[in-house]
PDB file of C-alpha atoms in Angstrom:
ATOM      1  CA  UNK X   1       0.000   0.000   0.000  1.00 89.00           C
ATOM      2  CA  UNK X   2       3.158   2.328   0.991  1.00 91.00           C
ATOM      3  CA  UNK X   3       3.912   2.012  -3.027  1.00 92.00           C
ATOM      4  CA  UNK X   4       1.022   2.507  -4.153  1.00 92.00           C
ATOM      5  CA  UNK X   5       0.481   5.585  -2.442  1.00 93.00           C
ATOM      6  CA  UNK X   6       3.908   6.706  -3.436  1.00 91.00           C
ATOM      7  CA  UNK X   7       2.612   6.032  -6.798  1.00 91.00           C
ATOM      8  CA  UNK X   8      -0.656   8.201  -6.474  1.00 92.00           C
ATOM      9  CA  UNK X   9       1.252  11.251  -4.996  1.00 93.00           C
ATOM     10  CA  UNK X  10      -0.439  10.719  -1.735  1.00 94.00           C
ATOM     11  CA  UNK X  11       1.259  11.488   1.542  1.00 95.00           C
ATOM     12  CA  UNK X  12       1.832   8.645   3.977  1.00 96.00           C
ATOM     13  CA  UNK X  13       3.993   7.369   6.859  1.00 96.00           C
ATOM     14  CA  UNK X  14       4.719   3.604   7.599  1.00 94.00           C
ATOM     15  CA  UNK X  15       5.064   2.813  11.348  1.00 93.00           C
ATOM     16  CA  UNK X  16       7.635  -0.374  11.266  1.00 90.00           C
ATOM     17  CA  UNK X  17       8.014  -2.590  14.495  1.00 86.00           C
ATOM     18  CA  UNK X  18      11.514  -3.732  13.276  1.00 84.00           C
ATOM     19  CA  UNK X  19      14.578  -1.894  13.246  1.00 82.00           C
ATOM     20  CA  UNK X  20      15.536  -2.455   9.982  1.00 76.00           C
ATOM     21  CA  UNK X  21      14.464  -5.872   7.657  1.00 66.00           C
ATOM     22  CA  UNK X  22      15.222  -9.093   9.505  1.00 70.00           C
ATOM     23  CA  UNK X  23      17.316 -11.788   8.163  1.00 68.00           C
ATOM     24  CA  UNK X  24      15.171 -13.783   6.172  1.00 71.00           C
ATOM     25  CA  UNK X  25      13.565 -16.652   7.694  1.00 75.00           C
ATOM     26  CA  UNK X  26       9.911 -17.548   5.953  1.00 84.00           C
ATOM     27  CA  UNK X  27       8.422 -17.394   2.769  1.00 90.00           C
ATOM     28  CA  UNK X  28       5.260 -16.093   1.035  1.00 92.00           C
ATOM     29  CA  UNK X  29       3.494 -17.175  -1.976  1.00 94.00           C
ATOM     30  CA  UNK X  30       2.230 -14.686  -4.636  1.00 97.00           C
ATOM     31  CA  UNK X  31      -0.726 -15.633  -6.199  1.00 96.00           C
ATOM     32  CA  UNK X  32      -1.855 -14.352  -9.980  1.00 96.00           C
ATOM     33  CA  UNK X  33      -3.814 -11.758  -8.556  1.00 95.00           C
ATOM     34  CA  UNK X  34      -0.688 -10.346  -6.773  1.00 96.00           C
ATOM     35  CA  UNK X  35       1.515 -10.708  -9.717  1.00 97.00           C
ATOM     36  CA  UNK X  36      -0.994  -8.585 -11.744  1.00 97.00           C
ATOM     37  CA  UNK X  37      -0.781  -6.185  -9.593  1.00 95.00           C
ATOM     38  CA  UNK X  38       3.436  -5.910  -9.330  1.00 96.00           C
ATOM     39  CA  UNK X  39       2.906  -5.880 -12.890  1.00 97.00           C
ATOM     40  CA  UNK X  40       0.942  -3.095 -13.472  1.00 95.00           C
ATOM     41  CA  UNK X  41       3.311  -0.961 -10.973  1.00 94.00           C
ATOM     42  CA  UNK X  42       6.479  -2.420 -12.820  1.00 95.00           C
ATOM     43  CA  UNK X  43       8.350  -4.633  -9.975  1.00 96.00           C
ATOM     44  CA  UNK X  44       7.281  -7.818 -11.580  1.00 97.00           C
ATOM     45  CA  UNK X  45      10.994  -8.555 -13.164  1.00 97.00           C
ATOM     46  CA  UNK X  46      12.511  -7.543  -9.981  1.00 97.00           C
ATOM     47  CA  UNK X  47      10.548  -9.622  -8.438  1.00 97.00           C
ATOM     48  CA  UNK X  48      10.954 -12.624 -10.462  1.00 96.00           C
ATOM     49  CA  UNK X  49      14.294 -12.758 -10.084  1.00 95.00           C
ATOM     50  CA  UNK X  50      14.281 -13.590  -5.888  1.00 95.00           C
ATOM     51  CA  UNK X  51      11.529 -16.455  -6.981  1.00 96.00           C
ATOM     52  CA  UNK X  52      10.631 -19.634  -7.385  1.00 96.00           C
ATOM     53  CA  UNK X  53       7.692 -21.395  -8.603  1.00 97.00           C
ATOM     54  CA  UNK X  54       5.904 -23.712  -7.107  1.00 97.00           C
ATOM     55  CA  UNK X  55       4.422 -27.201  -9.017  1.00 96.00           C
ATOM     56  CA  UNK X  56       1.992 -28.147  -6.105  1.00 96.00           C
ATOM     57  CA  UNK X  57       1.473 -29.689  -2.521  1.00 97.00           C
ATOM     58  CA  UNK X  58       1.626 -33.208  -1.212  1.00 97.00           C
ATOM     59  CA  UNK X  59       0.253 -34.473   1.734  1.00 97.00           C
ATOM     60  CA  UNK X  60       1.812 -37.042   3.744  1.00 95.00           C
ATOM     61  CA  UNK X  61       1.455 -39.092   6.996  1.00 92.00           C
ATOM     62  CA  UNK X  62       3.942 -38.694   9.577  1.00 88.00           C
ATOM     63  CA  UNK X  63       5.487 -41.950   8.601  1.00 90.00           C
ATOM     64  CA  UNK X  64       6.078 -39.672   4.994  1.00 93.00           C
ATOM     65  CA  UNK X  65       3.835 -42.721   2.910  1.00 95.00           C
ATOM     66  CA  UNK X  66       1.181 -40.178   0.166  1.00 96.00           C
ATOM     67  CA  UNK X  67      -2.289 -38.972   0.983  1.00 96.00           C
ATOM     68  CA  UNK X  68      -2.801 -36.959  -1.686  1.00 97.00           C
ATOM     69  CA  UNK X  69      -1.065 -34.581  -4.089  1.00 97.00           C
ATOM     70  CA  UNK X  70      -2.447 -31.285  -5.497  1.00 96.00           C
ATOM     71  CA  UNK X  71      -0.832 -30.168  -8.847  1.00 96.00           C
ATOM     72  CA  UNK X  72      -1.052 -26.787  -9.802  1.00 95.00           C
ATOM     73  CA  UNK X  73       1.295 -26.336 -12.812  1.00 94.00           C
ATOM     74  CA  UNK X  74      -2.094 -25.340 -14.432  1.00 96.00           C
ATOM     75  CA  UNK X  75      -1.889 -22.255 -13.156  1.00 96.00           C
ATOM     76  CA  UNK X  76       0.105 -20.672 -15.518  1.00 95.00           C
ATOM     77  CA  UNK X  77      -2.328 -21.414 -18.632  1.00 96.00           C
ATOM     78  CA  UNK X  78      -5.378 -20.773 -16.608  1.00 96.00           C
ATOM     79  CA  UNK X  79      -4.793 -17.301 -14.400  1.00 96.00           C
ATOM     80  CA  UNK X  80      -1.689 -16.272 -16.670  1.00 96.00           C
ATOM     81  CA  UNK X  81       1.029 -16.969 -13.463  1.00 96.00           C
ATOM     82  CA  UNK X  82       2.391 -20.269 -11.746  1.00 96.00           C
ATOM     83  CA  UNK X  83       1.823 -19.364  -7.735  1.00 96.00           C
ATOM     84  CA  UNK X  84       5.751 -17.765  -6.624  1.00 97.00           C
ATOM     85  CA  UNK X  85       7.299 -18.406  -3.527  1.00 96.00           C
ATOM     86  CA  UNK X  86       9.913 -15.835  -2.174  1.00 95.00           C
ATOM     87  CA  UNK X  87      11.233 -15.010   0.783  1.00 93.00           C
ATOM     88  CA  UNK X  88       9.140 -12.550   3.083  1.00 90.00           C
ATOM     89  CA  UNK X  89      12.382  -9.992   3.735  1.00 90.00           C
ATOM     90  CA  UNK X  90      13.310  -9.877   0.329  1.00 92.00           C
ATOM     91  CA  UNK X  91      10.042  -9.084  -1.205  1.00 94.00           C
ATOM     92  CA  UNK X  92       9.814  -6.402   1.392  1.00 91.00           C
ATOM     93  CA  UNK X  93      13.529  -5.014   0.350  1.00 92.00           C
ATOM     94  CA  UNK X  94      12.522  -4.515  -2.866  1.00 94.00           C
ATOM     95  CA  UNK X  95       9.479  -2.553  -2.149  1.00 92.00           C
ATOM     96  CA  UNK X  96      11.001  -0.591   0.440  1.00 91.00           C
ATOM     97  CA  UNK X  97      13.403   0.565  -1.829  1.00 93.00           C
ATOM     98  CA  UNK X  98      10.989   2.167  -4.149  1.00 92.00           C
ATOM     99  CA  UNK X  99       9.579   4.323  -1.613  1.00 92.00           C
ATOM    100  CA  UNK X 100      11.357   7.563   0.384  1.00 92.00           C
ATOM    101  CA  UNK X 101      13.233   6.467   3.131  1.00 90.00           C
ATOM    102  CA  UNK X 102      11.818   9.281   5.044  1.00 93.00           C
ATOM    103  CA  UNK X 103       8.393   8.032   5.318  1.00 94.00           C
ATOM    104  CA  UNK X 104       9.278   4.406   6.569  1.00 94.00           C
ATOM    105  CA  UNK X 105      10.036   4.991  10.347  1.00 94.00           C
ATOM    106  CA  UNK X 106      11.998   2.036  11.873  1.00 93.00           C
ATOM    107  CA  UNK X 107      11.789   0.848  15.126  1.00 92.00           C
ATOM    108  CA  UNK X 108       7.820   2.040  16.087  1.00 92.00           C
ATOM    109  CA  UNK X 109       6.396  -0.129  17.817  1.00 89.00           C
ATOM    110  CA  UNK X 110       2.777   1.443  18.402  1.00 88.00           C
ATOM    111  CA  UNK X 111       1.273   0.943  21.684  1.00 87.00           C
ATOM    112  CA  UNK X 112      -2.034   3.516  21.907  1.00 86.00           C
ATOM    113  CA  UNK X 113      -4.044   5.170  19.483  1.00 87.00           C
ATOM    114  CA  UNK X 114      -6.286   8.221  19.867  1.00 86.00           C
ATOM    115  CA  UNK X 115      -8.598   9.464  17.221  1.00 81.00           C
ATOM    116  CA  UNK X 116     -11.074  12.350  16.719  1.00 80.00           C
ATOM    117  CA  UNK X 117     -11.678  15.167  14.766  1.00 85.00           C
ATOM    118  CA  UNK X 118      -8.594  16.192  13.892  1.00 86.00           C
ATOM    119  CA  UNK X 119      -7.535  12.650  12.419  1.00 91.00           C
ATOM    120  CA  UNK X 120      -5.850  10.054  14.410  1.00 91.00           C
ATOM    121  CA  UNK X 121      -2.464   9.783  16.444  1.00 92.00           C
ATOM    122  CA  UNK X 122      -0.449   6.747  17.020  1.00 92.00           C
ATOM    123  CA  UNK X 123       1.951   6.959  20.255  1.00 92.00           C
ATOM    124  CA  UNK X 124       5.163   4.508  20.217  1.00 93.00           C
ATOM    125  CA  UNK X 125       6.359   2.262  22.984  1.00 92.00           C
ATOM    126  CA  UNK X 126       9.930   5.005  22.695  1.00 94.00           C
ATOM    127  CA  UNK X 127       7.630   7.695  23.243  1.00 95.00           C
ATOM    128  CA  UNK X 128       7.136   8.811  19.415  1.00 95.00           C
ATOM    129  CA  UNK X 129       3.697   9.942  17.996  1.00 95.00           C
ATOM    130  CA  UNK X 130       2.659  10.443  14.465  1.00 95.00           C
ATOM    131  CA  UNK X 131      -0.276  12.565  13.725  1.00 94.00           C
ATOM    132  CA  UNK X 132      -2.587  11.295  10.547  1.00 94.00           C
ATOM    133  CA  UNK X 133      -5.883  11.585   8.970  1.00 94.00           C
ATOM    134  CA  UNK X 134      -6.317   8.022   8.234  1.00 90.00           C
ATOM    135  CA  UNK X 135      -5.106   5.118   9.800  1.00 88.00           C
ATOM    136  CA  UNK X 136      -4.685   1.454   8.053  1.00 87.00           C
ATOM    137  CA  UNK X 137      -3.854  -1.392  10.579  1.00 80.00           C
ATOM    138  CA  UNK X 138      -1.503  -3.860   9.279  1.00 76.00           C
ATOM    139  CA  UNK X 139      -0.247  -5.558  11.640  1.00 71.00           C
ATOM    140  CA  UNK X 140      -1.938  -8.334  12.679  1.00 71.00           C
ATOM    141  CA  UNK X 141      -4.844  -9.998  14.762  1.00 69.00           C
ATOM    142  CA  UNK X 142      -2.842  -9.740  18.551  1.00 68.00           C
ATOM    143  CA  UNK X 143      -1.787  -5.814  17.859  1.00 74.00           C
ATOM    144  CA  UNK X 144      -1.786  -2.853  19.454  1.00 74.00           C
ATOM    145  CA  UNK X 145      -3.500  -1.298  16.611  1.00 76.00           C
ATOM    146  CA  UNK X 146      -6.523  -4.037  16.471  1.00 79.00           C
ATOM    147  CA  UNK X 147      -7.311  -4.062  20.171  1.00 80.00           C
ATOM    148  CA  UNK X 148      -7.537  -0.293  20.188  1.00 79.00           C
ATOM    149  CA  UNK X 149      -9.380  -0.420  16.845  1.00 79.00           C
ATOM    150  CA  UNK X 150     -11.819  -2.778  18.835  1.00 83.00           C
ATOM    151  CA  UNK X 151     -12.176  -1.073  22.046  1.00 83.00           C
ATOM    152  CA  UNK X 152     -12.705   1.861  21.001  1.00 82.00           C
ATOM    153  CA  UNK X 153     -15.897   0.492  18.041  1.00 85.00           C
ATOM    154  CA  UNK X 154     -16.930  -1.463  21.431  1.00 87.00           C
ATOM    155  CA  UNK X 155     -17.549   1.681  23.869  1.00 89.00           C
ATOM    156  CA  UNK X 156     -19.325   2.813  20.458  1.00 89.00           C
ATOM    157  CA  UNK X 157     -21.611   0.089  20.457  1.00 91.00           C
ATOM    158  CA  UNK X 158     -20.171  -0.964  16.977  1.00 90.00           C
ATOM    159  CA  UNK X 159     -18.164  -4.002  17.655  1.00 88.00           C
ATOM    160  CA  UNK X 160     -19.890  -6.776  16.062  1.00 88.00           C
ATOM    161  CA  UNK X 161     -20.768 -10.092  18.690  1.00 84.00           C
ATOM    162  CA  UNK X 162     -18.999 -12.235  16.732  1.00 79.00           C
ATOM    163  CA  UNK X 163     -15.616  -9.754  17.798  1.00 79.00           C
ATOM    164  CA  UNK X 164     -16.232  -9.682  21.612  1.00 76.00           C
ATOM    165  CA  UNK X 165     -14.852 -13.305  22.393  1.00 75.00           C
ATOM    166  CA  UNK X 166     -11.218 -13.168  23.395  1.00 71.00           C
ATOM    167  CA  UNK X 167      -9.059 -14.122  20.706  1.00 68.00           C
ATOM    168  CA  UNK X 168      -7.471 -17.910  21.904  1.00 69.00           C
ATOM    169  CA  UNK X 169      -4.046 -19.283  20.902  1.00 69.00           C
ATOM    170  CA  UNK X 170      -4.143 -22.942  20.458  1.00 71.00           C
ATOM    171  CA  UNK X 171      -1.324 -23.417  18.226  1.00 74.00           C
ATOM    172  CA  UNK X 172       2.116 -21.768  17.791  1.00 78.00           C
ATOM    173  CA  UNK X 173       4.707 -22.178  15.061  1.00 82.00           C
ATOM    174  CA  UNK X 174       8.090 -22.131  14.701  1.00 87.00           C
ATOM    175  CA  UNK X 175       9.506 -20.940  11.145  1.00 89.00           C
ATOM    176  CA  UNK X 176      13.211 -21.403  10.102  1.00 92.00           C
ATOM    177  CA  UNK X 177      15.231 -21.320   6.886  1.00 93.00           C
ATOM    178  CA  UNK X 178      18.569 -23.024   6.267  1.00 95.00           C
ATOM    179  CA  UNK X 179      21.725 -21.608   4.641  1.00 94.00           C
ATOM    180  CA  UNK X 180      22.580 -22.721   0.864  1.00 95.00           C
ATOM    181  CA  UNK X 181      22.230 -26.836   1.674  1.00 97.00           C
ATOM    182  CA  UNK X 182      24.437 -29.568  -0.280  1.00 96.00           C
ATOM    183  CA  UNK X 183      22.729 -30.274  -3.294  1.00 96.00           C
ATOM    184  CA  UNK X 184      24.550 -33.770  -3.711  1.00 95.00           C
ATOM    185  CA  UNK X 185      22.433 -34.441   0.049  1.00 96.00           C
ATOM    186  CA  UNK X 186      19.290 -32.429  -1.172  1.00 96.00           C
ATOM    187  CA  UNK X 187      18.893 -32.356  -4.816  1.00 96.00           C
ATOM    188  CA  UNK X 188      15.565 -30.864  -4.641  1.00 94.00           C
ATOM    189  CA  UNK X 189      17.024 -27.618  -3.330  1.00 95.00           C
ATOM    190  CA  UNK X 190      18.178 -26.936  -6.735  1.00 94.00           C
ATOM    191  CA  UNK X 191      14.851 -27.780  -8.609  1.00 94.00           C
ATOM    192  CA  UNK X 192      13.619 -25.023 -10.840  1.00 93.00           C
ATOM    193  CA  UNK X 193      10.166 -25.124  -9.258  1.00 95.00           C
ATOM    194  CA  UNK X 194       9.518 -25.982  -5.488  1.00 95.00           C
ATOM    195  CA  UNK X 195       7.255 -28.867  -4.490  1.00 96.00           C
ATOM    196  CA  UNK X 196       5.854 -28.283  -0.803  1.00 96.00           C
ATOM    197  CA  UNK X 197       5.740 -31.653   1.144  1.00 97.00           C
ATOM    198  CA  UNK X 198       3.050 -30.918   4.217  1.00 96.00           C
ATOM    199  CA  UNK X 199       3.604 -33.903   7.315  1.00 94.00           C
ATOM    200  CA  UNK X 200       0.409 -34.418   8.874  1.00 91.00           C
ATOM    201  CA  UNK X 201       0.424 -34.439  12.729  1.00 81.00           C
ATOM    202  CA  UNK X 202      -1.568 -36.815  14.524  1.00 77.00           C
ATOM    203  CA  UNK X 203      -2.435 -36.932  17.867  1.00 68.00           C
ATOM    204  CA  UNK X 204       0.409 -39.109  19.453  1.00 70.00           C
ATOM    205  CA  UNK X 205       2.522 -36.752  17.568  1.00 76.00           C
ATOM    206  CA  UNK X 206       0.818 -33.602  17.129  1.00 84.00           C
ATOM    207  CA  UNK X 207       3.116 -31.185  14.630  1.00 86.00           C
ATOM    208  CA  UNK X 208       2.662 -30.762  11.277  1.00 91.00           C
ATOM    209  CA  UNK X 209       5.435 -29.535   9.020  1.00 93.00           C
ATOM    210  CA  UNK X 210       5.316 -27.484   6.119  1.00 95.00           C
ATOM    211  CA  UNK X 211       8.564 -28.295   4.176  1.00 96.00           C
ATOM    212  CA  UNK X 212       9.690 -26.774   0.767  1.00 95.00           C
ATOM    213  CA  UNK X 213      12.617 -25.467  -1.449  1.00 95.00           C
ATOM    214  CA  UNK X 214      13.122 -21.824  -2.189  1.00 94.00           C
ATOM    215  CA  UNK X 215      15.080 -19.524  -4.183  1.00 91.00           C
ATOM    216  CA  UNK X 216      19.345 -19.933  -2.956  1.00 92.00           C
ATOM    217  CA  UNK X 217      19.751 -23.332  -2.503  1.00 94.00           C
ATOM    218  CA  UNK X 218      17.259 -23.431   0.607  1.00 95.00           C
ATOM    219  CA  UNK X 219      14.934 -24.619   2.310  1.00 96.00           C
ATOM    220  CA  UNK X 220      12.211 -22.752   4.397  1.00 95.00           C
ATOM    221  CA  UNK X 221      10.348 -25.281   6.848  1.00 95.00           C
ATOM    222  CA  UNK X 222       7.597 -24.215   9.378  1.00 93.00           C
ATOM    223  CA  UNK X 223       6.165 -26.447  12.410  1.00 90.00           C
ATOM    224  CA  UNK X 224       2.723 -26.008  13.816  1.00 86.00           C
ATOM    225  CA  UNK X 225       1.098 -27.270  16.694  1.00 82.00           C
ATOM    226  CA  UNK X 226       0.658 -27.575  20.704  1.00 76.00           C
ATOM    227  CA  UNK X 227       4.398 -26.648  20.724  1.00 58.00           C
ATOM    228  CA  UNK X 228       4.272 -24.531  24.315  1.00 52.00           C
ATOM    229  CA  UNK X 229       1.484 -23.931  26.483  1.00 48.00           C
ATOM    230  CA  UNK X 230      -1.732 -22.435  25.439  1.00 45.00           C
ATOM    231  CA  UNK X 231      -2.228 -18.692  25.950  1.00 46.00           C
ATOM    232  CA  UNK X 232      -5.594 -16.274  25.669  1.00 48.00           C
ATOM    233  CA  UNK X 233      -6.329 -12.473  24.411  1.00 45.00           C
ATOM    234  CA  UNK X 234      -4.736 -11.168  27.225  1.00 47.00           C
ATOM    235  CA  UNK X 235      -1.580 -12.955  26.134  1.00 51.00           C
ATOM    236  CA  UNK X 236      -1.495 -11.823  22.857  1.00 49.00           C
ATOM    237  CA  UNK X 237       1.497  -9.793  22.746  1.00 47.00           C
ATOM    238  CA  UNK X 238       3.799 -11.971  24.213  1.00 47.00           C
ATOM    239  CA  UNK X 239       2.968 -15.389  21.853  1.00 49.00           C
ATOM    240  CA  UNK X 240       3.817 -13.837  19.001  1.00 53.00           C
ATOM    241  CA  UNK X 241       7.598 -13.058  20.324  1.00 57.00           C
ATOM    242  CA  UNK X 242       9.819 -16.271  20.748  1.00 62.00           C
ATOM    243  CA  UNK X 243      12.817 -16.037  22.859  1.00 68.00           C
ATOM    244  CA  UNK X 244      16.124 -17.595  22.371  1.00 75.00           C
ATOM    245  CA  UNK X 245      15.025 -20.565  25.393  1.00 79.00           C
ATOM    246  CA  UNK X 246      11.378 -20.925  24.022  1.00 74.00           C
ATOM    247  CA  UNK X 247      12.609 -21.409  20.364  1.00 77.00           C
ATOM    248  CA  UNK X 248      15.556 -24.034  22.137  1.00 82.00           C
ATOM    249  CA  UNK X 249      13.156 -25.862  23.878  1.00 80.00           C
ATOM    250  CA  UNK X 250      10.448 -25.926  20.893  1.00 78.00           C
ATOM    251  CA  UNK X 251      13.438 -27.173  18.578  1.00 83.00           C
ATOM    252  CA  UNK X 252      14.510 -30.405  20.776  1.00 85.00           C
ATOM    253  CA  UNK X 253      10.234 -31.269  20.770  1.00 82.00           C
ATOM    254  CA  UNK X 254      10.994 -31.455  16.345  1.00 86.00           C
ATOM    255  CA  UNK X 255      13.754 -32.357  15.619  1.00 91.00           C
ATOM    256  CA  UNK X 256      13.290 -35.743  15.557  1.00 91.00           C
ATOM    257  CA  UNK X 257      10.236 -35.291  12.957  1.00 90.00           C
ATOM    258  CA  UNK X 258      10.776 -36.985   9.523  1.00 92.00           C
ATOM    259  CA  UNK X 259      11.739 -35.111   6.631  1.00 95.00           C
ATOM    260  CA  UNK X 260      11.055 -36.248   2.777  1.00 95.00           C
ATOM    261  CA  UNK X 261      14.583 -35.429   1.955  1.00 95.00           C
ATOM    262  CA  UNK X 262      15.838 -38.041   4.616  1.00 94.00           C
ATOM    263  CA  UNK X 263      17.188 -37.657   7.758  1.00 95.00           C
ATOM    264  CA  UNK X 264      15.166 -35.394  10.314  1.00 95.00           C
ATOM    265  CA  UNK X 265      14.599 -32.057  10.980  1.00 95.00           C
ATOM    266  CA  UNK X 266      17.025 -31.741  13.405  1.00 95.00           C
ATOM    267  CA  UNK X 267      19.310 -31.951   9.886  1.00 96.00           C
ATOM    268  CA  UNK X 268      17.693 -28.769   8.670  1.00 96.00           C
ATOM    269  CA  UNK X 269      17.851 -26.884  12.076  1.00 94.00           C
ATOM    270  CA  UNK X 270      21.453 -27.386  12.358  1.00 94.00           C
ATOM    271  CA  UNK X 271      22.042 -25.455   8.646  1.00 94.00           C
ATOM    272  CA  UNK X 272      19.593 -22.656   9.936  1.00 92.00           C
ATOM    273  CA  UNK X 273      20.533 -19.471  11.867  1.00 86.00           C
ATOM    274  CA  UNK X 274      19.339 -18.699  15.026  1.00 76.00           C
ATOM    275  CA  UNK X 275      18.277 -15.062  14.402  1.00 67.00           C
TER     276      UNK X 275
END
C-alpha cells in the first residue's frame, strides 16, 4: 500500500516494528492476482528474479507414505502466473526501496491510538507519535492497533458479537530457513520449481510440518502445533515473540520429525541461523 500511495502522490507514513528488515527466515506465496498487480506498478521482473515457482502440494502421513497430491502447474495457462514463492524480507527489500526512506520509520512499535476530529495519532512504545488523517492497521490480529481499533468500536456500540470473544491461541509455530544446503544431500534444493511436502500431525505426535525449497539453494520449513502452552487475548502480545530458550526448547520437541529429503529435521535446524 506504501507504493502505491507513493505512486498516487499521496502522503503517507509507515510505522515499522523492526529496526531495519530481519534476516530472512519464511516465505510467502504470490498468487496471480498479486503478480498482476506488481505488474501493473512495474516490480514484476525484480521480483521474479528472488523467486521460485511452485508445481503443487503433497500431503503425507507422519510416517512420509502419500495422501494426496495437489498439482497446480495449471496455473500458468489458466490465471496467466504459476503461484511464486519468495522469501518474506526480500520481497519487502525490494518494495522498500521504491519508496522515500523518510516516510518508513523504523523501530515504532505502536502501543495507543487516539482518534477524533482532527484525524488520528499513534503513540510509540519510545515515546514517538505520528499525527494522521487516516489510519490502516496492518499488523496483525494480537496488535496494538486491532485491540484499540476494537475497544474503542466497542464503547461505540459498533463491535460486532462475533468480535467480543477473546481471541485464543491454540497453536504456535516455529519458522526457520537453512543456509545454501548440499545439493549432492538435497537435490531438490536446486529444482527449478519448489514442491511443498506438508507432514500431517496426529495426535500421538501432534506437529505438522510445512517443508519446501526456495530460491538460494534453501529450504524454508515451518512447524505447527501444541508446541508450548496455550495462551488467551490477554496474552497476545507476548505469543507472538519467541525467545532464544522458548525457540531451544520448541526445537529439541521437532527435531526428531521426519523429513522427505531423509534424515530429520534436526538436519535442517542445524544449517539454519538462530536469528
Amino acid at each position: 500500500m506504501g507504493y502505491c500511495l507513493e505512486r498516487a502522490g499521496i502522503d503517507y507514513v509507515i510505522l515499522e516494528r523492526m529496526q531495519r528488515a530481519q534476516v530472512s527466515k519464511s516465505t510467502i506465496q504470490l498468487s496471480s492476482n498479486t503478480l498482476y498487480t506488481l505488474e501493473q506498478l512495474g516490480l514484476l521482473d525484480e521480483i521474479m528474479t528472488i523467486a521460485k515457482p511452485i508445481s503443487g502440494m503433497t500431503l503425507r502421513r507422519q510416517n512420509l507414505s502419500i495422501m494426496g497430491k495437489v498439482d497446480v502447474r495449471y496455473f500458468k495457462d489458466r490465471h496467466g502466473f504459476h503461484t511464486y514463492s519468495v522469501l518474506r524480507t526480500e520481497f519487502c527489500e525490494i518494495l522498500a526501496s521504491k519508496m522515500r526512506q523518510d516516510r518508513i520509520r523504523w523501530g515504532q512499535y505502536v502501543l495507543e491510538i487516539v482518534s477524533g476530529d482532527a484525524g488520528v495519532q499513534c503513540r510509540c512504545a519510545n515515546g514517538y507519535v505520528e499525527q494522521g488523517d487516516i489510519l490502516v492497521g496492518a499488523d496483525g490480529a494480537h496488535s496494538a492497533v486491532r485491540q484499540n481499533l476494537y475497544k474503542t468500536l466497542k464503547e461505540k456500540g459498533l463491535l460486532p458479537k462475533s468480535d467480543m470473544d477473546d481471541l485464543k491461541v491454540t497453536q504456535n509455530a516455529i519458522i526457520g530457513l537453512t543456509r545454501p544446503v548440499d545439493l549432492k544431500r538435497y537435490p531438490d534444493a536446486a529444482s527449478e520449481v519448489a514442491e511443498v511436502h506438508i507432514i500431517s500431525g496426529k495426535d500421538t505426535c501432534p506437529y505438522t510440518l510445512w517443508i519446501s525449497p526456495t530460491a538460494g539453494n534453501r529450504i524454508n520449513w515451518s512447524v505447527s502445533g501444541p508446541l508450548l502452552s496455550n495462551g488467551k487475548a490477554e496474552d497476545s502480545f507476548m505469543w507472538s515473540h519467541f525467545g532464544p530458550e522458548e525457540i531451544t526448547k520448541t526445537c529439541r520437541l521437532i527435531s526428531d520429525l521426519q523429513i522427505p529429503y531423509g534424515g530429520t529435521l534436526g538436519d535442517l535446524i542445524e544449517q539454519t541461523s538462530e536469528d
